[in-house]
């Protein structure tokens, strides 16, 4: 049995230690907000926070998450930065199919937590790991700038 | 008490017969309590609801539920359909929610397709516009009749606004929810009055998306997210080559993996079923399979294109013949010629294909990002030997599709059903394709080869245009196969055979190879993905050869096409076409390029501005678009679709290619089939023509002009014509 801290709650799961955190979240815990897109840390759909850092859960064995604080899209809204990000996302109607957006938001929250006034180059750098096949990139960028303004 | 309507009412009968695809039957609740959009209200709620037609349900709780017959795959249908209904209903936007319709072609047909339910061809708004207006207006009429009856006042004195029904003279008002019981007893009006467009409050204005909230907080449910009691997850080993079959397999290692429950052979490979996805995947990877490849596809991309180039030497089936091209070429002062190669393209939506199946006795229930209800119902019913109505489909959100989920032969849904069949339906099955499975499974935008020739007179004017295309037929083997006539698949030549330019002689012909075993499919904007490229870059070459401005040259030949003209002028004007372009950094080359194209009834022109660095790498800086899609129902969604289409098209132009080596697909994931990322996305400006024409679609039409606009800009900057996609920028080195 493995004990995890997910969104502030202690949770025990019966999985092999090398199981990717993504599948523990999605199947064992039915926290399906974090998505599977590629399985190779190429697309960012699986992004969650581990001790405040954005990580790709599809290539992170669950054993690595033990003793760390894991926050997923389901629990991130307790953070003030996340509230601003989600509010901006809503106001600008960023989403289209929506499948990548949990990962986009998790990455954006990390960016704005570390950098309250990101430049376009900062945004490029922080968000390049999150693919959007619907190409909502124009609005993702605008929403990050808007959230930054709201947090200022 | 249930509100089964009494059909003896004459005006109801007239409504039934008059409005295509509508029925007054109350939707009866389904059998399984799973989560997700597209599910019916539970039985006890029926008595409290007013459900005047298949598209609207209003509860005593004042919630207006719009039932969308079209899938929401990002393109904004749920919001668009709700906008139309809420407008005519005079509902408050905040009281409206949307759920997906069940699979039922009698009630939910795409009226542009006939008795067939499905989404595609950028047709959702076009086919829904009048139907949804009537549905919303009918509901409004019955609510006002109910209020008139309740208050004993003339119905003509009743007004409705923002979900509130009022009788000003007596100072009475009430919300929709208060009248649902009485409204359900009203006759459906024989004569449904629609709003004057000048009174629109939602259509053409800003109606925020209805699916945003759940896609921002992780609550939106996709096929990937379904969990049912006792469900097994299946991961499939597909053949490495199209046409290969399982000869034998050894599942001993797979079955030894904890969580693996069963291993079954299915027509298209071997499936491992497990209690969870990761165990199923490990099991699949541990299978040892011997394949019979005696009839398998074994060509490489070079061989495919060599065959196509050979075929192009002979005349094909004629798709268009106006004027006398042969005579014009015989007399030409000059002939210009260009040929083009287009690769196979994968859709590569963010959500890899998947499908959930619960197989019962004489029934089959699916949970799916469902894009082609009737096709899937028919295929599954035929496979199982049950009736079409016994195939129930819960339509969920799709994590993208771009055409793939509306499978022309129900490939992936049938595959999921065969897995459920193999275990005799003893557990629900969630079939999950991994990214590699999705990338290699075929159903690509077909590879195409084009040759275009123009005959020029002594003044450099084009007197004839001959366009030959070589590529596989998409519609063959689909529910639309009947549209293939005289050897012409219309979607192979769309955008080429209806070339709008006023050239006296135009001839278009087509070769359809039938010996390429690669399954091919409609991919966002279909034929226009390649026809817009060759036509809009070749016409640009003609302009340059004639020493004329590319916009002016086109406008001169589009005098009979006001809507092409409108968007072209709009885009050029807003882009500052003809004014100096701000220079880049030292050594950079900067230029603009233009393209205009009609597809799916809509007209889009794009002006692309780009920068080419000294090493040949390029960056697209800005794309300015003129769009005419008729009445703009949700302008912000139109803008979003244009932005997204440009990004989707840019990925294909820069990087998109599925290539074959000895019949094996060489690509597998996003490292070798790369999409553009945020740093590569240009600024996009969208200008929408104010139009009173009937609404046409925007899900696809902004894809075709992007690549040719870029190629034309590249030519303007470097003098080099890139005739094959994706762009090979090594040749652009300064």
PDB file of C-alpha atoms in Angstrom, chain A residues 20-26 31-50 53-61 70-74 98-107 110 129-132, chain B residues 224 350-352 434-435 670:
ATOM      1  CA  UNK A  20       2.771   6.250 -13.362  1.00  0.00           C
ATOM      2  CA  UNK A  21       1.127   8.769 -11.041  1.00  0.00           C
ATOM      3  CA  UNK A  22      -1.248   9.692 -13.894  1.00  0.00           C
ATOM      4  CA  UNK A  23      -2.924   6.288 -13.877  1.00  0.00           C
ATOM      5  CA  UNK A  24      -3.102   6.186 -10.086  1.00  0.00           C
ATOM      6  CA  UNK A  25      -4.946   9.491 -10.169  1.00  0.00           C
ATOM      7  CA  UNK A  26      -7.242   8.569 -13.065  1.00  0.00           C
ATOM      8  CA  UNK A  31      -9.622  11.934 -10.359  1.00  0.00           C
ATOM      9  CA  UNK A  32     -10.141  12.172 -14.088  1.00  0.00           C
ATOM     10  CA  UNK A  33      -9.470  15.882 -14.508  1.00  0.00           C
ATOM     11  CA  UNK A  34      -5.816  15.104 -15.263  1.00  0.00           C
ATOM     12  CA  UNK A  35      -5.651  13.731 -18.775  1.00  0.00           C
ATOM     13  CA  UNK A  36      -3.680  11.195 -20.788  1.00  0.00           C
ATOM     14  CA  UNK A  37      -2.391  12.512 -24.138  1.00  0.00           C
ATOM     15  CA  UNK A  38       0.903  10.936 -25.059  1.00  0.00           C
ATOM     16  CA  UNK A  39       2.520   8.905 -22.242  1.00  0.00           C
ATOM     17  CA  UNK A  40       5.937  10.385 -23.054  1.00  0.00           C
ATOM     18  CA  UNK A  41       5.883  13.803 -21.345  1.00  0.00           C
ATOM     19  CA  UNK A  42       5.585  15.434 -24.776  1.00  0.00           C
ATOM     20  CA  UNK A  43       2.135  17.013 -24.519  1.00  0.00           C
ATOM     21  CA  UNK A  44       1.579  18.225 -20.933  1.00  0.00           C
ATOM     22  CA  UNK A  45      -2.028  17.039 -20.632  1.00  0.00           C
ATOM     23  CA  UNK A  46      -1.027  15.118 -17.486  1.00  0.00           C
ATOM     24  CA  UNK A  47       0.478  18.113 -15.642  1.00  0.00           C
ATOM     25  CA  UNK A  48      -0.047  18.208 -11.869  1.00  0.00           C
ATOM     26  CA  UNK A  49       1.785  19.977  -9.053  1.00  0.00           C
ATOM     27  CA  UNK A  50       4.228  18.134  -6.833  1.00  0.00           C
ATOM     28  CA  UNK A  53       6.240  22.357  -9.146  1.00  0.00           C
ATOM     29  CA  UNK A  54       4.558  21.419 -12.408  1.00  0.00           C
ATOM     30  CA  UNK A  55       5.389  17.802 -13.291  1.00  0.00           C
ATOM     31  CA  UNK A  56       4.262  15.386 -16.000  1.00  0.00           C
ATOM     32  CA  UNK A  57       2.469  12.634 -14.136  1.00  0.00           C
ATOM     33  CA  UNK A  58       2.532  10.189 -17.072  1.00  0.00           C
ATOM     34  CA  UNK A  59       6.261   9.620 -16.622  1.00  0.00           C
ATOM     35  CA  UNK A  60       6.442  10.087 -12.841  1.00  0.00           C
ATOM     36  CA  UNK A  61       6.303   6.785 -10.942  1.00  0.00           C
ATOM     37  CA  UNK A  70       0.260  16.510  -4.998  1.00  0.00           C
ATOM     38  CA  UNK A  71      -2.270  19.010  -6.285  1.00  0.00           C
ATOM     39  CA  UNK A  72      -4.461  18.253  -9.286  1.00  0.00           C
ATOM     40  CA  UNK A  73      -6.936  20.376 -11.253  1.00  0.00           C
ATOM     41  CA  UNK A  74      -9.619  19.206  -8.856  1.00  0.00           C
ATOM     42  CA  UNK A  98     -10.947  21.360 -23.364  1.00  0.00           C
ATOM     43  CA  UNK A  99      -8.931  18.140 -23.137  1.00  0.00           C
ATOM     44  CA  UNK A 100      -5.533  19.898 -22.708  1.00  0.00           C
ATOM     45  CA  UNK A 101      -6.831  22.648 -20.481  1.00  0.00           C
ATOM     46  CA  UNK A 102      -6.319  21.045 -17.075  1.00  0.00           C
ATOM     47  CA  UNK A 103      -2.633  20.735 -17.953  1.00  0.00           C
ATOM     48  CA  UNK A 104      -2.504  24.252 -19.396  1.00  0.00           C
ATOM     49  CA  UNK A 105      -4.013  25.697 -16.231  1.00  0.00           C
ATOM     50  CA  UNK A 106      -1.685  23.766 -13.937  1.00  0.00           C
ATOM     51  CA  UNK A 107       1.329  25.020 -15.904  1.00  0.00           C
ATOM     52  CA  UNK A 110       3.078  27.470 -11.662  1.00  0.00           C
ATOM     53  CA  UNK A 129       5.378  21.866 -22.970  1.00  0.00           C
ATOM     54  CA  UNK A 130       1.590  22.036 -23.137  1.00  0.00           C
ATOM     55  CA  UNK A 131       0.248  21.117 -26.542  1.00  0.00           C
ATOM     56  CA  UNK A 132      -3.189  22.261 -27.697  1.00  0.00           C
TER      57      UNK A 132
ATOM     58  CA  UNK B 224     -11.475   8.448 -21.371  1.00  0.00           C
ATOM     59  CA  UNK B 350      -5.447  15.418 -27.851  1.00  0.00           C
ATOM     60  CA  UNK B 351      -7.711  12.588 -26.702  1.00  0.00           C
ATOM     61  CA  UNK B 352      -6.510   9.353 -28.333  1.00  0.00           C
ATOM     62  CA  UNK B 434      -2.551   4.880 -26.630  1.00  0.00           C
ATOM     63  CA  UNK B 435      -0.989   7.691 -28.646  1.00  0.00           C
ATOM     64  CA  UNK B 670       4.311  13.961 -30.799  1.00  0.00           C
TER      65      UNK B 670
END
